[in-house]
Amino acid sequence: MFDNTHAHITTWAIAIILFIVAVMLHKAGNKKATKIVQMILRVFYLLIITTGVILFVRHSSFDPALYGMKFLFGLIVIAMMEMILVRLKRDKNTGIFWLLLIVSFLITFYLGARLPLNWNWFA
Ligand code: HEM
């Protein structure tokens, strides 16, 4: 958990699935189930951040700037998922937030895979 990224990958992969399920449940008009999935998703936000912070504390001295960017964009991905679900619930426009979610996810993924642990595709 501390020197490999498996726990971190597991938490964000599950979170993305829960996010998609929540959006689908919302579109299907199932308010109660959407709320339950969103509550579970929020627990996963905390798990992503916890596993991410542990990796950050232990490894960021290798390249503080890049690790700092990874931290920031990881938080933006979480914020955008939360924003989209809250705005869907209030029937507000979500277009720009989908764009921000996809862009910040791609950047976060790139940075994660570029940093030295485990996947090291772009170094
Ligand atoms: C949904 C949001 C997030 C996604 C999609 C994501 C994605 C990734 C990916 C793809 C990796 C590379 C895994 C590997 O090489 O095996 C990674 C590693 C990492 N992530 Fe995240 N992450 C997210 C959120 C966060 C947050 C919020 C933090 C900080 C609190 C964080 C900190 C880290 C750190 C420190 C690493 C290790 C990088 C390395 O040394 O290779 N991540 N993440």
Coordinates of N, CA, C and O and ligand atoms in Angstrom, one line a residue:
M1 N 0.8 -1.2 0.0 CA 0.0 0.0 0.0 C 0.9 1.3 0.0 O 0.5 2.3 -0.5
F2 N 2.1 1.2 0.6 CA 2.9 2.4 0.7 C 3.9 2.6 -0.4 O 4.2 3.7 -0.8
D3 N 4.4 1.5 -0.9 CA 5.4 1.6 -1.9 C 4.9 1.1 -3.3 O 5.7 1.1 -4.2
N4 N 3.7 0.7 -3.4 CA 3.2 0.5 -4.7 C 1.8 1.2 -4.9 O 1.2 1.7 -3.9
T5 N 1.3 1.2 -6.1 CA 0.2 2.1 -6.4 C -1.1 1.3 -6.5 O -2.2 1.8 -6.9
H6 N -1.1 0.0 -6.1 CA -2.3 -0.9 -6.4 C -3.5 -0.4 -5.6 O -4.6 -0.3 -6.2
A7 N -3.3 0.0 -4.4 CA -4.5 0.4 -3.6 C -5.0 1.7 -4.2 O -6.3 1.9 -4.3
H8 N -4.1 2.6 -4.6 CA -4.6 3.9 -5.2 C -5.3 3.7 -6.5 O -6.4 4.2 -6.7
I9 N -4.8 2.8 -7.4 CA -5.5 2.5 -8.6 C -6.8 1.9 -8.4 O -7.8 2.3 -9.0
T10 N -6.9 1.0 -7.4 CA -8.2 0.3 -7.1 C -9.2 1.4 -6.7 O -10.4 1.4 -7.1
T11 N -8.8 2.3 -5.8 CA -9.8 3.3 -5.3 C -10.3 4.2 -6.4 O -11.5 4.4 -6.5
W12 N -9.4 4.7 -7.3 CA -9.9 5.6 -8.3 C -10.7 4.9 -9.4 O -11.7 5.4 -10.0
A13 N -10.3 3.6 -9.7 CA -11.0 2.8 -10.7 C -12.5 2.6 -10.2 O -13.5 2.8 -10.9
I14 N -12.6 2.2 -8.9 CA -14.0 2.0 -8.4 C -14.8 3.3 -8.4 O -15.9 3.3 -8.7
A15 N -14.1 4.4 -8.0 CA -14.8 5.7 -7.9 C -15.3 6.0 -9.3 O -16.5 6.5 -9.4
I16 N -14.6 5.8 -10.4 CA -15.1 6.2 -11.7 C -16.3 5.3 -12.1 O -17.3 5.8 -12.6
I17 N -16.2 4.0 -11.7 CA -17.4 3.2 -12.0 C -18.6 3.7 -11.2 O -19.7 3.8 -11.8
L18 N -18.4 4.0 -9.9 CA -19.5 4.5 -9.1 C -20.1 5.8 -9.7 O -21.3 6.0 -9.7
F19 N -19.2 6.6 -10.2 CA -19.6 7.9 -10.8 C -20.5 7.7 -12.0 O -21.6 8.3 -12.1
I20 N -20.1 6.8 -12.9 CA -20.9 6.4 -14.1 C -22.2 5.8 -13.7 O -23.3 6.2 -14.2
V21 N -22.2 4.9 -12.7 CA -23.4 4.3 -12.2 C -24.4 5.4 -11.7 O -25.6 5.4 -12.0
A22 N -23.8 6.4 -10.9 CA -24.7 7.4 -10.3 C -25.3 8.3 -11.4 O -26.5 8.6 -11.3
V23 N -24.5 8.6 -12.5 CA -25.1 9.4 -13.6 C -26.2 8.6 -14.3 O -27.2 9.2 -14.6
M24 N -25.9 7.3 -14.5 CA -27.0 6.5 -15.2 C -28.2 6.4 -14.3 O -29.3 6.5 -14.8
L25 N -28.1 6.2 -13.0 CA -29.2 6.2 -12.1 C -30.0 7.5 -12.1 O -31.2 7.5 -12.1
H26 N -29.3 8.6 -12.1 CA -29.9 9.9 -12.2 C -30.7 10.0 -13.5 O -31.9 10.5 -13.4
K27 N -30.1 9.6 -14.6 CA -30.8 9.7 -15.9 C -32.1 8.8 -15.9 O -33.1 9.1 -16.5
A28 N -32.0 7.7 -15.2 CA -33.1 6.8 -15.1 C -34.2 7.3 -14.1 O -35.3 6.7 -14.0
G29 N -33.9 8.4 -13.4 CA -34.9 9.0 -12.5 C -35.0 8.3 -11.2 O -35.9 8.6 -10.4
N30 N -34.0 7.5 -10.8 CA -34.0 6.8 -9.6 C -33.2 7.6 -8.5 O -32.0 7.4 -8.3
K31 N -34.0 8.5 -7.8 CA -33.3 9.5 -6.9 C -32.7 8.8 -5.7 O -31.6 9.1 -5.3
K32 N -33.4 7.8 -5.1 CA -32.9 7.2 -3.9 C -31.6 6.4 -4.2 O -30.6 6.6 -3.5
A33 N -31.6 5.6 -5.2 CA -30.4 4.8 -5.6 C -29.2 5.8 -5.9 O -28.1 5.5 -5.5
T34 N -29.5 6.9 -6.6 CA -28.5 7.8 -7.0 C -27.8 8.4 -5.7 O -26.6 8.5 -5.6
K35 N -28.6 8.7 -4.7 CA -28.1 9.3 -3.5 C -27.2 8.3 -2.7 O -26.1 8.6 -2.3
I36 N -27.7 7.0 -2.7 CA -26.9 6.0 -2.0 C -25.5 5.8 -2.7 O -24.5 5.8 -2.0
V37 N -25.6 5.7 -4.0 CA -24.3 5.5 -4.8 C -23.4 6.7 -4.6 O -22.2 6.6 -4.4
Q38 N -24.0 7.9 -4.5 CA -23.2 9.1 -4.3 C -22.5 9.1 -2.9 O -21.4 9.6 -2.8
M39 N -23.3 8.6 -1.9 CA -22.7 8.6 -0.6 C -21.5 7.6 -0.6 O -20.4 7.9 0.0
I40 N -21.6 6.5 -1.3 CA -20.5 5.5 -1.3 C -19.3 6.1 -2.1 O -18.2 6.0 -1.7
L41 N -19.7 6.8 -3.2 CA -18.6 7.5 -4.0 C -17.8 8.5 -3.1 O -16.6 8.6 -3.2
R42 N -18.5 9.2 -2.2 CA -17.8 10.2 -1.4 C -16.8 9.5 -0.5 O -15.7 10.0 -0.2
V43 N -17.1 8.3 0.0 CA -16.2 7.5 0.8 C -14.9 7.2 -0.1 O -13.8 7.3 0.4
F44 N -15.2 6.9 -1.3 CA -14.1 6.5 -2.2 C -13.2 7.8 -2.5 O -12.0 7.7 -2.7
Y45 N -13.9 9.0 -2.5 CA -13.0 10.2 -2.7 C -12.0 10.2 -1.6 O -10.8 10.5 -1.8
L46 N -12.5 9.9 -0.4 CA -11.5 10.0 0.8 C -10.4 8.9 0.7 O -9.3 9.2 1.0
L47 N -10.8 7.7 0.2 CA -9.8 6.7 0.0 C -8.8 7.0 -1.1 O -7.6 6.7 -0.9
I48 N -9.3 7.7 -2.2 CA -8.3 8.1 -3.2 C -7.3 9.1 -2.6 O -6.1 9.0 -2.8
I49 N -7.9 10.0 -1.9 CA -7.0 11.1 -1.3 C -6.1 10.5 -0.3 O -4.9 10.8 -0.3
T50 N -6.6 9.6 0.5 CA -5.7 9.0 1.6 C -4.6 8.2 0.9 O -3.4 8.4 1.2
T51 N -4.9 7.3 -0.1 CA -3.8 6.5 -0.7 C -2.9 7.4 -1.5 O -1.7 7.2 -1.5
G52 N -3.5 8.5 -2.1 CA -2.6 9.4 -2.9 C -1.7 10.2 -2.0 O -0.5 10.3 -2.3
V53 N -2.2 10.6 -0.8 CA -1.3 11.4 0.1 C -0.2 10.5 0.7 O 0.9 11.0 0.8
I54 N -0.5 9.3 0.9 CA 0.5 8.3 1.5 C 1.6 8.2 0.4 O 2.8 8.3 0.7
L55 N 1.2 8.0 -0.8 CA 2.3 7.9 -1.9 C 3.0 9.2 -2.0 O 4.3 9.2 -2.2
F56 N 2.3 10.3 -1.9 CA 2.9 11.6 -2.1 C 4.0 11.9 -1.0 O 5.1 12.3 -1.3
V57 N 3.6 11.6 0.3 CA 4.5 11.8 1.4 C 5.7 11.0 1.2 O 6.8 11.5 1.5
R58 N 5.6 9.8 0.8 CA 6.7 8.9 0.7 C 7.6 9.1 -0.5 O 8.8 8.7 -0.5
H59 N 7.1 9.6 -1.6 CA 7.9 9.6 -2.8 C 8.0 11.0 -3.5 O 8.8 11.1 -4.4
S60 N 7.4 12.1 -3.0 CA 7.4 13.3 -3.7 C 8.7 14.0 -3.8 O 9.0 14.8 -4.6
S61 N 9.6 13.6 -2.9 CA 11.0 14.3 -2.9 C 11.7 14.0 -4.2 O 12.6 14.7 -4.6
F62 N 11.3 12.9 -4.9 CA 11.9 12.6 -6.2 C 11.7 13.7 -7.2 O 12.6 14.0 -7.9
D63 N 10.5 14.3 -7.2 CA 10.2 15.4 -8.1 C 9.0 16.2 -7.6 O 7.9 16.0 -8.0
P64 N 9.3 17.1 -6.6 CA 8.2 17.7 -5.9 C 7.3 18.5 -6.9 O 6.1 18.5 -6.6
A65 N 7.8 19.1 -7.9 CA 6.9 19.9 -8.8 C 5.9 19.0 -9.5 O 4.7 19.2 -9.5
L66 N 6.4 17.9 -10.1 CA 5.5 17.0 -10.8 C 4.5 16.2 -9.9 O 3.3 16.1 -10.2
Y67 N 5.0 15.9 -8.7 CA 4.1 15.2 -7.7 C 3.1 16.2 -7.2 O 1.9 15.9 -7.0
G68 N 3.5 17.5 -7.1 CA 2.5 18.5 -6.7 C 1.4 18.7 -7.7 O 0.2 18.8 -7.4
M69 N 1.8 18.7 -9.0 CA 0.8 18.8 -10.1 C -0.1 17.6 -10.1 O -1.3 17.7 -10.3
K70 N 0.5 16.4 -9.8 CA -0.4 15.2 -9.8 C -1.4 15.3 -8.7 O -2.6 15.0 -8.9
F71 N -1.0 15.8 -7.5 CA -1.9 16.0 -6.4 C -3.0 16.9 -6.7 O -4.2 16.6 -6.6
L72 N -2.6 18.1 -7.3 CA -3.6 19.1 -7.7 C -4.6 18.6 -8.7 O -5.8 18.7 -8.5
F73 N -4.1 18.0 -9.8 CA -5.1 17.5 -10.8 C -5.9 16.4 -10.3 O -7.1 16.2 -10.7
G74 N -5.4 15.5 -9.4 CA -6.2 14.4 -8.8 C -7.3 15.0 -8.1 O -8.5 14.5 -8.2
L75 N -7.1 16.1 -7.3 CA -8.2 16.7 -6.6 C -9.2 17.4 -7.5 O -10.4 17.3 -7.2
I76 N -8.7 17.9 -8.6 CA -9.6 18.6 -9.6 C -10.6 17.5 -10.2 O -11.8 17.7 -10.3
V77 N -10.0 16.3 -10.5 CA -10.9 15.2 -11.0 C -12.0 14.9 -10.0 O -13.2 14.8 -10.4
I78 N -11.7 14.8 -8.7 CA -12.7 14.5 -7.7 C -13.7 15.6 -7.6 O -14.9 15.4 -7.6
A79 N -13.2 16.9 -7.6 CA -14.1 18.0 -7.5 C -15.1 18.1 -8.7 O -16.2 18.4 -8.5
M80 N -14.6 17.7 -9.9 CA -15.5 17.8 -11.1 C -16.5 16.7 -11.0 O -17.7 16.9 -11.4
M81 N -16.2 15.5 -10.5 CA -17.2 14.4 -10.4 C -18.3 14.9 -9.4 O -19.5 14.7 -9.7
E82 N -17.9 15.4 -8.3 CA -18.8 15.9 -7.3 C -19.7 17.0 -7.9 O -20.9 17.0 -7.7
M83 N -19.1 17.9 -8.6 CA -19.8 19.1 -9.1 C -20.8 18.6 -10.1 O -22.0 19.1 -10.1
I84 N -20.5 17.7 -11.0 CA -21.4 17.2 -12.0 C -22.6 16.6 -11.3 O -23.8 16.9 -11.7
L85 N -22.4 15.7 -10.3 CA -23.5 15.0 -9.7 C -24.4 16.0 -8.9 O -25.6 15.9 -9.0
V86 N -23.8 17.0 -8.3 CA -24.6 18.0 -7.6 C -25.4 18.9 -8.6 O -26.6 19.1 -8.4
R87 N -24.8 19.2 -9.7 CA -25.5 20.1 -10.7 C -26.6 19.3 -11.4 O -27.6 19.8 -11.8
L88 N -26.3 18.0 -11.7 CA -27.4 17.2 -12.3 C -28.6 17.1 -11.4 O -29.7 17.3 -11.9
K89 N -28.4 17.0 -10.1 CA -29.5 16.9 -9.2 C -30.3 18.2 -9.2 O -31.5 18.2 -9.0
R90 N -29.6 19.3 -9.4 CA -30.3 20.6 -9.4 C -30.8 21.0 -10.8 O -31.1 22.2 -11.0
D91 N -30.6 20.1 -11.7 CA -31.0 20.4 -13.1 C -30.3 21.6 -13.7 O -30.8 22.4 -14.5
K92 N -29.0 21.7 -13.3 CA -28.2 22.8 -13.9 C -27.3 22.2 -15.0 O -27.1 21.0 -15.1
N93 N -26.8 23.1 -15.9 CA -26.0 22.8 -17.0 C -24.7 22.2 -16.5 O -24.0 22.7 -15.6
T94 N -24.2 21.0 -17.1 CA -23.0 20.4 -16.7 C -21.9 20.3 -17.7 O -20.8 19.8 -17.5
G95 N -22.2 20.8 -18.9 CA -21.3 20.7 -20.1 C -19.9 21.0 -19.8 O -19.0 20.2 -20.0
I96 N -19.6 22.2 -19.3 CA -18.2 22.7 -19.0 C -17.5 21.8 -18.0 O -16.3 21.5 -18.1
F97 N -18.3 21.2 -17.1 CA -17.7 20.4 -16.0 C -17.3 19.0 -16.6 O -16.3 18.4 -16.1
W98 N -18.1 18.5 -17.6 CA -17.7 17.3 -18.2 C -16.3 17.5 -19.0 O -15.5 16.6 -18.9
L99 N -16.2 18.6 -19.6 CA -15.0 18.9 -20.3 C -13.8 19.0 -19.4 O -12.8 18.4 -19.6
L100 N -14.0 19.7 -18.3 CA -13.0 19.9 -17.2 C -12.6 18.5 -16.6 O -11.5 18.2 -16.3
L101 N -13.7 17.7 -16.4 CA -13.4 16.3 -15.9 C -12.5 15.5 -16.8 O -11.5 14.9 -16.4
I102 N -12.9 15.5 -18.1 CA -12.1 14.7 -19.0 C -10.7 15.2 -19.2 O -9.7 14.4 -19.1
V103 N -10.5 16.5 -19.3 CA -9.2 17.1 -19.4 C -8.4 16.8 -18.2 O -7.2 16.3 -18.3
S104 N -8.9 17.1 -17.0 CA -8.2 16.9 -15.8 C -7.9 15.4 -15.5 O -6.8 15.0 -15.0
F105 N -8.8 14.5 -16.0 CA -8.5 13.1 -15.8 C -7.3 12.7 -16.7 O -6.4 12.0 -16.3
L106 N -7.3 13.2 -18.0 CA -6.2 12.8 -18.9 C -4.9 13.3 -18.3 O -3.9 12.6 -18.4
I107 N -4.9 14.5 -17.8 CA -3.7 15.1 -17.3 C -3.2 14.3 -16.0 O -2.0 13.9 -15.9
T108 N -4.2 14.0 -15.1 CA -3.8 13.2 -13.9 C -3.3 11.8 -14.3 O -2.3 11.4 -13.7
F109 N -4.0 11.2 -15.3 CA -3.5 9.9 -15.7 C -2.1 9.9 -16.3 O -1.2 9.1 -16.0
Y110 N -1.9 10.9 -17.1 CA -0.6 11.1 -17.7 C 0.5 11.3 -16.7 O 1.5 10.6 -16.7
L111 N 0.2 12.2 -15.7 CA 1.2 12.5 -14.7 C 1.5 11.2 -13.8 O 2.6 10.9 -13.5
G112 N 0.4 10.5 -13.5 CA 0.5 9.3 -12.7 C 1.4 8.3 -13.4 O 2.3 7.6 -12.8
A113 N 1.1 8.1 -14.7 CA 1.8 7.1 -15.4 C 3.3 7.5 -15.8 O 4.1 6.7 -16.1
R114 N 3.5 8.8 -15.7 CA 4.8 9.3 -15.9 C 5.7 9.2 -14.7 O 6.9 9.0 -14.8
L115 N 5.1 9.4 -13.5 CA 5.9 9.4 -12.3 C 6.5 7.9 -12.1 O 5.9 7.0 -12.6
P116 N 7.5 7.8 -11.3 CA 8.3 6.6 -11.3 C 7.7 5.3 -10.8 O 8.1 4.2 -11.3
L117 N 6.7 5.3 -9.9 CA 6.2 4.0 -9.4 C 5.4 3.3 -10.4 O 4.7 3.9 -11.2
N118 N 5.5 2.0 -10.4 CA 4.7 1.1 -11.2 C 4.6 1.5 -12.6 O 5.6 1.4 -13.3
W119 N 3.4 1.9 -13.2 CA 3.3 2.3 -14.6 C 4.3 3.5 -14.8 O 4.3 4.5 -14.1
N120 N 5.1 3.3 -15.8 CA 6.2 4.3 -16.0 C 6.3 4.5 -17.5 O 7.4 4.3 -18.1
W121 N 5.2 4.9 -18.2 CA 5.1 4.8 -19.6 C 5.8 6.0 -20.4 O 6.1 5.9 -21.5
F122 N 5.8 7.2 -19.7 CA 6.2 8.4 -20.5 C 7.6 8.9 -20.1 O 8.0 10.0 -20.6
A123 N 8.3 8.3 -19.2 CA 9.5 8.9 -18.7 C 10.6 8.7 -19.7 O 10.6 7.8 -20.5
Ligands
HEM1 C1 -9.6 10.4 -9.5 C2 -8.5 11.0 -9.3 C3 -7.2 10.3 -9.5 C4 -6.8 9.5 -10.6 C5 -7.6 9.1 -11.8 C6 -5.4 9.2 -10.4 C7 -4.6 8.4 -11.2 C8 -3.3 7.9 -10.9 C9 -2.5 7.1 -11.8 C10 -2.9 6.6 -13.2 C11 -1.4 6.8 -11.2 C12 -0.2 6.0 -11.7 C13 -0.3 4.6 -11.1 C14 0.9 3.8 -11.4 O1 1.9 4.3 -11.9 O2 0.8 2.6 -11.1 C15 -1.4 7.5 -9.9 C16 -0.4 7.6 -9.0 C17 -0.3 8.5 -7.9 N1 -1.3 9.3 -7.5 FE1 -3.1 9.5 -8.3 N2 -5.0 9.7 -9.2 C18 -6.0 10.4 -8.7 C19 -6.0 11.2 -7.5 C20 -4.9 11.5 -6.7 C21 -4.8 12.3 -5.6 C22 -6.0 13.2 -5.1 C23 -3.6 12.3 -5.1 C24 -3.0 13.1 -4.0 C25 -3.6 13.2 -2.9 C26 -2.8 11.4 -5.9 C27 -1.5 11.1 -5.8 C28 -0.8 10.1 -6.5 C29 0.6 9.8 -6.3 C30 1.5 10.4 -5.2 C31 0.9 8.7 -7.1 C32 2.3 8.0 -7.3 C33 3.0 8.5 -8.5 C34 4.2 7.7 -8.8 O3 5.2 7.8 -8.0 O4 4.3 6.9 -9.8 N3 -3.6 10.9 -6.9 N4 -2.6 8.2 -9.8

